[in-house]
Coordinates of C-alpha atoms and ligand atoms in Angstrom, one line a residue:
Chain A
M287 CA 129.5 34.1 129.6
P288 CA 129.0 37.9 129.4
T289 CA 130.1 39.8 132.6
P290 CA 128.0 42.3 134.3
P291 CA 129.0 45.9 134.5
S292 CA 131.1 46.9 137.5
A293 CA 129.3 48.0 140.6
R294 CA 129.6 50.2 143.6
G295 CA 129.4 48.3 146.8
G296 CA 128.3 44.7 147.1
R297 CA 130.4 41.6 146.6
R298 CA 128.1 39.9 144.0
P299 CA 126.4 41.6 141.1
V300 CA 122.6 41.6 141.3
A301 CA 120.2 42.5 138.6
V302 CA 116.4 43.1 138.1
V303 CA 115.3 40.3 135.8
S304 CA 111.5 40.7 135.9
F305 CA 108.8 43.2 136.8
A306 CA 105.1 43.2 137.0
Q307 CA 102.3 45.4 138.4
A308 CA 98.5 45.2 138.8
Q309 CA 96.5 47.6 136.9
N310 CA 96.4 50.8 138.9
Q311 CA 93.0 51.9 139.7
R312 CA 91.0 54.3 142.0
R313 CA 89.1 51.3 143.8
E314 CA 89.7 47.7 143.5
A315 CA 86.3 46.9 144.7
H316 CA 86.3 43.0 144.5
R317 CA 89.8 41.5 145.1
N318 CA 91.3 41.5 148.4
E319 CA 95.2 42.0 148.8
V320 CA 95.8 38.1 148.3
E321 CA 93.6 38.1 145.1
T322 CA 95.3 41.2 143.7
L323 CA 98.7 39.8 144.3
M324 CA 98.3 36.4 142.8
P325 CA 98.2 37.4 139.2
V326 CA 101.1 39.8 139.8
F327 CA 103.2 36.9 141.1
A328 CA 102.1 34.7 138.2
D329 CA 103.2 37.5 135.7
V330 CA 106.4 38.4 137.3
L331 CA 107.5 34.7 137.6
G332 CA 106.2 33.6 134.3
K333 CA 108.1 36.4 132.3
V334 CA 111.3 34.6 133.3
G335 CA 109.9 31.0 133.2
I336 CA 110.4 30.3 136.9
T337 CA 108.2 29.3 139.8
K338 CA 108.0 30.4 143.4
D339 CA 110.4 27.4 144.2
D340 CA 113.2 29.0 142.3
V341 CA 113.4 32.0 144.7
D342 CA 115.4 31.8 147.8
F343 CA 114.3 34.9 149.6
I344 CA 111.0 36.8 149.7
C345 CA 110.7 40.4 151.0
S346 CA 107.6 42.7 150.9
G347 CA 106.7 46.4 151.7
S348 CA 103.3 47.2 152.9
T349 CA 101.5 49.0 155.8
D350 CA 98.8 47.7 158.1
Y351 CA 97.5 51.2 158.4
L352 CA 96.0 51.0 154.8
V353 CA 94.2 47.8 155.5
G354 CA 93.1 48.7 159.1
G355 CA 94.2 45.3 160.3
P356 CA 97.2 43.7 162.0
F357 CA 99.7 41.5 160.2
S358 CA 98.2 42.0 156.8
F359 CA 101.6 41.3 155.4
V360 CA 101.6 37.9 156.9
S361 CA 98.2 37.0 155.2
A362 CA 99.5 38.5 152.0
L363 CA 102.0 35.5 151.9
D364 CA 99.0 33.3 151.1
A365 CA 99.3 34.7 147.7
I366 CA 102.7 33.1 147.2
G367 CA 102.4 30.0 149.2
V368 CA 105.5 29.7 151.3
W369 CA 105.7 25.9 151.6
P370 CA 108.2 24.4 152.2
P371 CA 109.2 27.3 154.4
R372 CA 111.8 29.7 153.2
R373 CA 113.5 33.0 154.3
E374 CA 111.0 35.9 154.3
S375 CA 111.1 39.5 155.6
H376 CA 108.8 42.6 155.4
V377 CA 109.3 46.3 155.8
E378 CA 106.7 48.8 156.9
M379 CA 107.8 51.0 154.1
D380 CA 107.5 51.3 150.2
A381 CA 108.6 48.0 148.7
A382 CA 111.7 49.8 147.3
W383 CA 113.2 49.4 150.7
A384 CA 112.1 45.7 150.6
L385 CA 114.2 45.5 147.4
Y386 CA 117.2 47.2 149.3
E387 CA 116.9 44.3 151.9
A388 CA 116.8 41.8 149.3
W389 CA 119.8 43.3 147.5
V390 CA 121.6 42.9 150.8
V391 CA 120.6 39.3 151.2
L392 CA 121.7 38.5 147.8
Q393 CA 125.3 39.4 148.7
E394 CA 125.2 35.9 150.6
D395 CA 126.5 32.8 148.8
G396 CA 123.6 30.5 148.5
V397 CA 121.0 33.0 147.9
D398 CA 120.7 33.6 144.3
A399 CA 117.2 34.9 143.7
A400 CA 114.6 37.0 145.4
L401 CA 111.0 38.0 145.0
V402 CA 110.3 41.5 146.2
Y403 CA 106.7 42.9 146.3
G404 CA 104.6 45.8 147.6
F405 CA 100.9 46.4 147.8
G406 CA 98.5 49.1 148.9
K407 CA 94.8 49.5 148.7
S408 CA 94.5 53.1 149.5
S409 CA 90.8 53.1 149.0
L410 CA 89.8 51.3 152.2
G411 CA 90.2 54.2 154.6
D412 CA 90.4 58.0 154.6
L413 CA 94.0 58.5 153.2
S414 CA 94.5 61.9 154.3
R415 CA 94.1 60.8 157.9
I416 CA 95.9 57.7 157.6
V417 CA 99.1 59.4 156.0
A418 CA 99.0 62.1 158.7
L419 CA 99.7 59.3 161.3
Q420 CA 103.2 58.9 160.0
L421 CA 104.0 62.4 161.5
D422 CA 105.3 62.6 165.0
P423 CA 102.6 61.6 167.5
Y424 CA 103.0 64.4 169.9
V425 CA 102.8 67.7 168.2
M426 CA 102.1 67.1 164.6
A427 CA 99.9 64.0 164.2
P428 CA 97.3 65.4 166.6
L429 CA 96.8 68.4 164.2
W430 CA 95.8 65.9 161.4
P431 CA 97.7 67.9 158.8
D432 CA 96.6 66.1 155.6
P433 CA 99.3 65.4 152.9
V434 CA 98.0 67.8 150.3
A435 CA 98.2 70.7 152.7
L436 CA 101.8 69.6 153.7
A437 CA 102.8 69.4 150.1
A438 CA 101.4 72.9 149.5
L439 CA 103.6 74.1 152.2
Q440 CA 106.7 72.6 150.4
A441 CA 105.4 74.1 147.0
R442 CA 104.9 77.5 148.6
A443 CA 108.5 77.3 149.9
L444 CA 109.7 76.7 146.3
L445 CA 107.7 79.7 145.0
D446 CA 108.9 82.0 147.9
A447 CA 112.4 81.0 147.3
G448 CA 112.2 81.9 143.5
K449 CA 113.2 78.3 142.5
A450 CA 110.1 77.5 140.6
S451 CA 106.8 79.0 139.3
E452 CA 103.2 77.5 139.3
E453 CA 103.8 77.1 135.5
D454 CA 106.8 74.8 136.3
F455 CA 104.4 72.5 138.4
A456 CA 101.9 72.4 135.6
A457 CA 104.7 71.7 133.0
V458 CA 105.8 68.5 135.2
A459 CA 102.0 67.4 135.3
A460 CA 101.4 68.0 131.7
R461 CA 104.6 65.9 130.6
C462 CA 103.9 63.1 133.2
R463 CA 100.2 62.6 132.2
R464 CA 101.1 62.7 128.5
S465 CA 103.8 60.1 128.9
A466 CA 101.3 58.1 130.9
L467 CA 99.3 57.8 127.7
D468 CA 101.8 55.2 126.7
N469 CA 101.6 53.4 130.0
P470 CA 98.8 50.8 129.9
M471 CA 98.9 50.3 133.6
A472 CA 98.4 54.0 134.3
Q473 CA 95.4 55.5 136.2
V474 CA 95.6 59.1 135.1
A475 CA 96.7 60.0 131.6
Y476 CA 95.9 63.0 129.4
D477 CA 97.2 65.4 126.7
R478 CA 96.6 69.0 128.1
T479 CA 98.7 72.1 127.6
V480 CA 100.2 74.0 130.5
D481 CA 97.8 76.8 129.8
E482 CA 94.8 74.4 130.1
L483 CA 96.1 73.0 133.4
M484 CA 96.6 76.6 134.8
T485 CA 92.9 77.3 134.5
E486 CA 92.2 74.5 137.2
D487 CA 91.1 75.6 140.6
Y488 CA 93.4 75.2 143.5
V489 CA 92.9 72.3 145.7
V490 CA 95.2 73.7 148.4
A491 CA 96.9 76.9 147.1
P492 CA 99.5 76.8 145.4
L493 CA 98.6 73.3 144.2
R494 CA 96.1 72.8 141.5
R495 CA 94.4 69.4 140.8
H496 CA 97.0 68.5 138.3
A497 CA 99.9 68.8 140.7
L498 CA 98.3 66.0 143.0
P499 CA 98.8 62.3 142.7
P500 CA 95.7 60.0 142.3
I501 CA 94.6 57.9 145.0
T502 CA 95.4 54.3 143.8
D503 CA 95.0 50.7 144.6
G504 CA 97.7 48.7 143.4
A505 CA 100.6 46.1 143.6
A506 CA 103.8 45.3 142.1
A507 CA 106.7 42.6 142.2
I508 CA 110.1 42.2 141.0
V509 CA 112.5 39.4 140.7
L510 CA 116.1 40.0 141.6
A511 CA 118.8 37.4 140.6
A512 CA 122.5 37.3 141.5
G513 CA 125.5 36.7 139.1
D514 CA 125.0 33.9 136.4
K515 CA 121.4 33.2 137.4
A516 CA 120.6 36.7 136.1
F517 CA 122.0 35.8 132.7
E518 CA 120.2 32.6 132.8
W519 CA 116.8 34.1 133.3
A520 CA 117.1 37.3 131.4
E521 CA 118.4 38.2 128.0
R522 CA 119.4 41.6 129.2
P523 CA 119.3 41.9 133.1
A524 CA 119.1 45.4 134.5
W525 CA 122.1 45.3 136.9
I526 CA 122.0 47.3 140.0
T527 CA 125.3 49.1 139.9
G528 CA 124.6 51.3 142.7
I529 CA 122.0 51.6 145.4
D530 CA 121.8 53.9 148.6
H531 CA 119.2 55.3 150.9
R532 CA 119.3 58.2 153.2
I533 CA 116.9 59.8 155.7
E534 CA 116.4 63.3 157.1
T535 CA 114.8 64.5 160.2
H536 CA 111.2 63.5 160.9
S537 CA 110.0 67.0 161.5
P538 CA 109.3 68.9 158.2
G539 CA 109.8 72.1 160.1
G540 CA 113.4 71.2 160.8
R541 CA 114.3 71.0 157.1
D542 CA 114.7 73.4 154.1
L543 CA 111.8 71.9 152.1
T544 CA 113.0 73.2 148.8
L545 CA 116.1 70.8 149.0
S546 CA 116.4 67.1 149.3
P547 CA 120.0 66.5 150.6
S548 CA 119.1 62.8 151.4
T549 CA 118.3 62.4 147.7
A550 CA 121.5 64.1 146.7
M551 CA 123.5 61.9 149.1
A552 CA 122.1 58.7 148.2
G553 CA 122.5 59.7 144.4
R554 CA 126.2 60.5 144.9
L555 CA 126.8 57.2 146.8
A556 CA 124.8 55.2 144.2
G557 CA 127.0 56.7 141.5
V558 CA 124.3 58.5 139.5
Q559 CA 127.0 60.9 138.0
D560 CA 129.4 58.1 137.0
G561 CA 127.9 58.1 133.5
R562 CA 125.3 59.3 131.2
V563 CA 121.7 58.9 132.4
D564 CA 119.2 57.9 129.7
V565 CA 116.1 57.6 131.9
A566 CA 115.2 58.6 135.5
E567 CA 112.1 57.4 137.1
L568 CA 111.5 59.7 140.2
H569 CA 109.1 58.9 142.9
A570 CA 107.4 62.4 143.1
P571 CA 103.8 62.0 144.3
F572 CA 103.4 65.9 144.0
A573 CA 104.4 67.6 140.7
H574 CA 106.7 70.1 142.5
Q575 CA 108.7 67.3 144.1
E576 CA 110.0 66.1 140.7
L577 CA 111.7 69.6 140.4
I578 CA 113.4 69.1 143.8
L579 CA 114.5 65.6 143.1
A580 CA 115.8 66.3 139.5
Q581 CA 117.9 69.2 141.0
A582 CA 119.2 67.0 143.9
L583 CA 120.2 64.2 141.4
D584 CA 121.8 67.0 139.2
L585 CA 120.0 65.3 136.2
G586 CA 121.0 67.4 133.2
E587 CA 119.3 68.0 129.8
G588 CA 118.5 64.9 127.7
V589 CA 117.4 62.7 130.6
S590 CA 113.9 61.3 130.0
V591 CA 112.3 61.9 133.3
N592 CA 109.3 59.7 134.3
P593 CA 108.6 58.2 130.9
S594 CA 105.9 55.9 132.8
G595 CA 104.2 59.0 133.9
G596 CA 105.6 58.5 137.5
A597 CA 103.6 58.9 140.6
L598 CA 101.4 61.4 139.0
A599 CA 100.0 58.7 136.7
A600 CA 99.5 56.2 139.6
N601 CA 100.4 56.4 143.2
A602 CA 99.9 53.0 144.9
L603 CA 101.2 53.6 148.3
M604 CA 103.9 51.1 149.4
A605 CA 104.3 50.0 145.8
G606 CA 105.0 53.3 144.1
G607 CA 108.7 53.4 144.6
L608 CA 109.2 49.8 143.7
I609 CA 107.3 50.6 140.5
R610 CA 109.8 53.4 139.7
I611 CA 112.6 50.7 139.9
G612 CA 110.6 48.4 137.8
E613 CA 109.8 50.9 135.2
A614 CA 113.6 52.0 135.1
A615 CA 114.7 48.4 134.9
S616 CA 112.1 47.5 132.1
R617 CA 113.7 50.1 129.9
I618 CA 117.1 48.5 130.4
M619 CA 115.8 45.1 129.9
D620 CA 114.1 45.9 126.6
G621 CA 117.1 47.8 125.4
R622 CA 115.5 51.3 125.3
A623 CA 118.1 52.6 127.7
D624 CA 121.5 51.6 128.9
R625 CA 121.7 53.4 132.0
A626 CA 118.8 54.5 134.2
V627 CA 118.2 56.0 137.6
A628 CA 115.5 55.0 139.9
H629 CA 114.3 56.8 142.9
A630 CA 111.8 56.0 145.8
T631 CA 110.6 58.2 148.6
S632 CA 108.9 57.5 152.0
G633 CA 107.9 59.5 155.0
P634 CA 106.4 63.1 154.7
L635 CA 107.5 65.5 152.2
L636 CA 110.5 63.6 150.7
Q637 CA 111.9 62.6 154.1
Q638 CA 113.5 59.4 153.1
N639 CA 115.0 58.6 149.8
L640 CA 116.4 55.7 147.9
V641 CA 118.3 55.8 144.7
A642 CA 119.4 53.1 142.3
V643 CA 121.4 53.1 139.4
L644 CA 120.6 50.5 136.8
E645 CA 122.7 49.4 133.7
G646 CA 122.5 47.0 130.9
G647 CA 126.2 46.6 130.3
R648 CA 127.6 45.3 127.0
Chain B
M29 CA 109.9 85.0 185.0
A30 CA 107.8 81.9 184.3
E31 CA 107.2 80.0 187.5
A32 CA 108.7 76.5 187.5
R33 CA 106.1 73.9 186.5
E34 CA 105.7 70.1 186.6
P35 CA 106.8 68.5 183.4
V36 CA 104.3 67.2 181.0
T37 CA 104.5 63.5 181.3
T38 CA 101.4 62.3 179.1
L39 CA 99.0 63.6 176.6
D40 CA 96.0 62.2 175.0
T41 CA 95.8 62.2 171.2
P42 CA 92.4 60.3 170.4
I43 CA 92.8 58.6 167.0
R44 CA 89.8 57.3 165.0
L45 CA 90.1 55.7 161.6
E46 CA 87.2 54.2 159.6
Y47 CA 87.7 51.5 157.0
L48 CA 85.9 49.6 154.4
F49 CA 86.5 45.9 154.6
S50 CA 87.6 44.2 151.4
A51 CA 86.4 40.6 151.8
G52 CA 87.5 39.6 148.4
I53 CA 85.9 37.5 145.8
A54 CA 86.4 34.1 147.4
Q55 CA 85.4 35.1 151.0
S56 CA 82.4 37.0 149.5
K57 CA 81.1 33.7 148.4
N58 CA 81.4 32.3 151.8
L59 CA 79.8 35.2 153.3
R60 CA 76.8 35.0 150.9
G61 CA 76.5 31.3 151.8
L62 CA 76.2 32.2 155.6
A63 CA 73.4 34.7 154.5
E64 CA 71.6 31.8 153.2
G65 CA 72.3 29.4 156.1
R66 CA 74.9 27.3 154.5
F67 CA 78.6 26.7 154.6
V68 CA 80.5 27.3 151.3
G69 CA 84.4 26.3 150.9
Q70 CA 86.7 26.4 148.1
R71 CA 89.1 23.6 147.0
C72 CA 92.8 24.0 146.0
P73 CA 93.3 22.7 142.5
V74 CA 96.9 21.5 143.6
C75 CA 96.6 19.8 146.9
S76 CA 92.7 19.4 146.9
K77 CA 92.6 20.8 150.5
V78 CA 89.1 22.5 151.2
Y79 CA 89.2 26.0 153.0
V80 CA 86.3 27.5 154.7
P81 CA 86.3 30.4 154.4
S82 CA 89.0 30.8 151.6
R83 CA 90.8 34.1 151.3
G84 CA 91.2 33.3 147.6
S85 CA 94.4 31.2 147.6
C86 CA 95.9 28.0 149.0
P87 CA 98.4 29.3 151.3
V88 CA 100.5 26.2 150.7
D89 CA 100.4 26.3 147.0
G90 CA 99.7 30.0 146.3
V91 CA 97.1 29.3 143.6
P92 CA 93.5 30.5 143.3
T93 CA 91.0 28.1 145.0
D94 CA 88.1 28.6 142.7
E95 CA 86.4 25.3 142.8
E96 CA 83.4 26.0 145.1
V97 CA 82.5 23.3 147.5
A98 CA 79.1 23.2 149.4
L99 CA 79.7 21.8 152.9
G100 CA 77.3 20.2 155.2
N101 CA 76.1 21.3 158.7
T102 CA 78.0 18.8 160.8
G103 CA 81.6 18.7 162.1
T104 CA 84.0 17.6 164.8
V105 CA 85.4 19.6 167.8
T106 CA 89.2 19.3 167.2
T107 CA 90.1 21.4 170.3
F108 CA 88.2 23.7 172.8
C109 CA 88.7 25.9 175.8
V110 CA 86.3 26.8 178.7
V111 CA 85.6 30.5 179.2
N112 CA 85.3 31.3 182.9
V113 CA 86.4 34.9 182.9
P114 CA 83.7 37.5 182.6
F115 CA 84.5 40.6 180.6
A116 CA 82.7 43.8 179.4
G117 CA 80.0 43.2 176.8
Q118 CA 79.9 39.5 177.4
S119 CA 76.5 38.2 176.1
I120 CA 76.8 34.5 177.1
E121 CA 76.6 33.1 180.6
I122 CA 79.9 31.7 181.8
P123 CA 81.2 29.1 181.9
Y124 CA 80.9 28.4 178.2
I125 CA 82.8 26.6 175.5
V126 CA 84.7 28.1 172.6
A127 CA 85.9 25.3 170.2
Q128 CA 87.7 24.8 166.9
V129 CA 85.0 22.9 164.6
L130 CA 86.2 21.0 161.6
L131 CA 83.3 20.8 159.2
D132 CA 83.0 17.4 157.5
G133 CA 84.8 17.7 154.2
A134 CA 86.8 20.8 155.1
D135 CA 90.5 21.0 155.8
I136 CA 90.6 23.8 158.2
S137 CA 88.7 24.3 161.3
F138 CA 87.1 27.6 162.5
M139 CA 86.0 28.9 165.8
G140 CA 82.5 28.1 167.1
L141 CA 80.5 28.5 170.2
I142 CA 79.2 25.1 171.8
Q143 CA 76.0 25.1 173.5
E144 CA 73.2 22.6 174.6
I145 CA 75.7 20.6 176.5
P146 CA 77.2 21.2 180.1
A147 CA 80.6 22.8 179.8
D148 CA 82.3 19.8 181.6
Q149 CA 81.2 17.4 179.0
V150 CA 82.6 19.0 175.9
R151 CA 85.6 17.0 174.5
M152 CA 87.9 16.6 171.5
G153 CA 86.2 14.4 168.9
L154 CA 82.6 15.6 169.9
R155 CA 80.3 15.6 166.8
V156 CA 78.3 18.8 166.5
E157 CA 75.9 20.5 164.1
A158 CA 75.5 24.2 163.4
V159 CA 72.3 25.8 164.9
W160 CA 71.4 28.8 162.6
V161 CA 69.7 31.9 163.6
E162 CA 66.0 32.5 162.5
P163 CA 65.7 33.0 158.7
D164 CA 64.9 36.7 159.0
Q165 CA 68.0 37.3 161.1
L166 CA 70.5 35.7 158.6
G167 CA 73.2 37.9 157.3
P168 CA 76.6 37.7 155.6
S169 CA 78.6 37.0 158.7
M170 CA 79.4 34.3 161.3
A171 CA 76.7 35.7 163.4
S172 CA 74.3 33.7 161.3
V173 CA 75.6 30.6 163.2
K174 CA 73.9 30.9 166.6
H175 CA 76.1 28.1 168.0
F176 CA 77.0 24.5 167.5
R177 CA 75.3 21.6 169.5
P178 CA 76.1 17.9 169.8
T179 CA 74.5 15.6 167.1
G180 CA 74.5 12.6 169.6
E181 CA 76.7 10.6 167.2
P182 CA 79.5 8.6 168.7
D183 CA 82.7 10.7 169.0
A184 CA 85.0 10.9 165.9
E185 CA 88.1 8.8 166.1
Y186 CA 91.2 10.8 166.9
A187 CA 92.9 9.6 163.7
S188 CA 90.0 11.3 161.6
Y189 CA 91.0 14.8 163.0
K190 CA 94.6 14.5 164.2
D191 CA 96.0 16.4 161.3
Y192 CA 93.8 19.4 162.2
T193 CA 94.6 19.9 165.8
Ligands
ZN169 ZN1 96.8 23.7 147.8

């Protein structure tokens, strides 16, 4: 039996063994959440030849604010069929944090496999108002600052600090959308030059159309397995050799928006710098945020950043971070990479950040 | 010098959000059925249970319930309550009965209003039938069912609905 690569933290080695996602699209007009998730579950379980009865723990990430109804995460369980009953949990966050919870639970003996999923139908309501409600309810949310305006403040801070140019934002967008041409699940993909993108109008200055994420309906799922079970189910499991998440103040006005110290700390504790990084999937909904994250993680030259196209190619809320982990893991599992970094963000302007290091081992 | 003021202890922050509702493929079939004055359920291919309405999957087996099942107009009261409390916007005279009705051939009950019988005579096992609104009032919602009323048949045996209470 091969041995997993050594990991930071955790008493049992845990790996991603399967990843699946729904087609990302602007509006899924016909299927409800349950109907969107069912084929994703069939896909993610089918890829490793298992059934729902093979998983010991189920954890999801979603938010009722997108659906506009209470306990939507409970009805989503109808898509998996939790009978006989089993351990199940939910986070009102991106499903990358559900994966973190599953990783913790998998440290227990007797829990050998977990199904993690996230879903978000962003098309059902006015996203700019819904997202504003994650701000503090007393002084910020009543002003209804929309996410594009907030992101523009962050981009402006980068320009004012001399840390980036508008062309740098366009270069990120051009690369991500070009990479997305190879991603059949992407929603926005094109081959355009920086010069072409710079002719676009501002949506909110200094952000042009290309620097914004699409509004996406989507869902994704991952199967995690511990120890021997991972080798049993996957030829080349993507071992989680480090995972950590950190949070900053709720108030965007209380931070230096050009930096992401929580990403830097999570990256350090996850061991990003312990070896060469082949691939980094960074959850940067706005183009300029990729620059902040790459700097916080100290990713050098030669790292393939967001080969899937990242969140600029598709941005299903509550699933986008989990998809970053899945995209990174896929590249380990199919041998395109040996060591990958996956990042997920939640909250306004990169408030909370999770970093995972995935390795194929020998 | 600013004069001392009472601390602010409350503030109003009105929030209004509007949503589209995504009924889904399965429940849309049920809603279209209601607009035609009939109940449409869906059967699970694994356990054969019939859900009305189906949300698209069998919550026990987690598989699509894509076999459509036309259901009749009659069913059984599995449980009920007597509403005696008036509230704003109430359109029905109290006391009235809200019951769980298990349609014949279905494996899940849903909520219905029971009328055309004194409140103190409603009971578990009572056989009822749906009374639909006028054809020009039918729409894709449960509002198409005006209420349920007794059929006059003998009560259903408890054993026939004990798994649905
Ligand atoms: Zn079933």
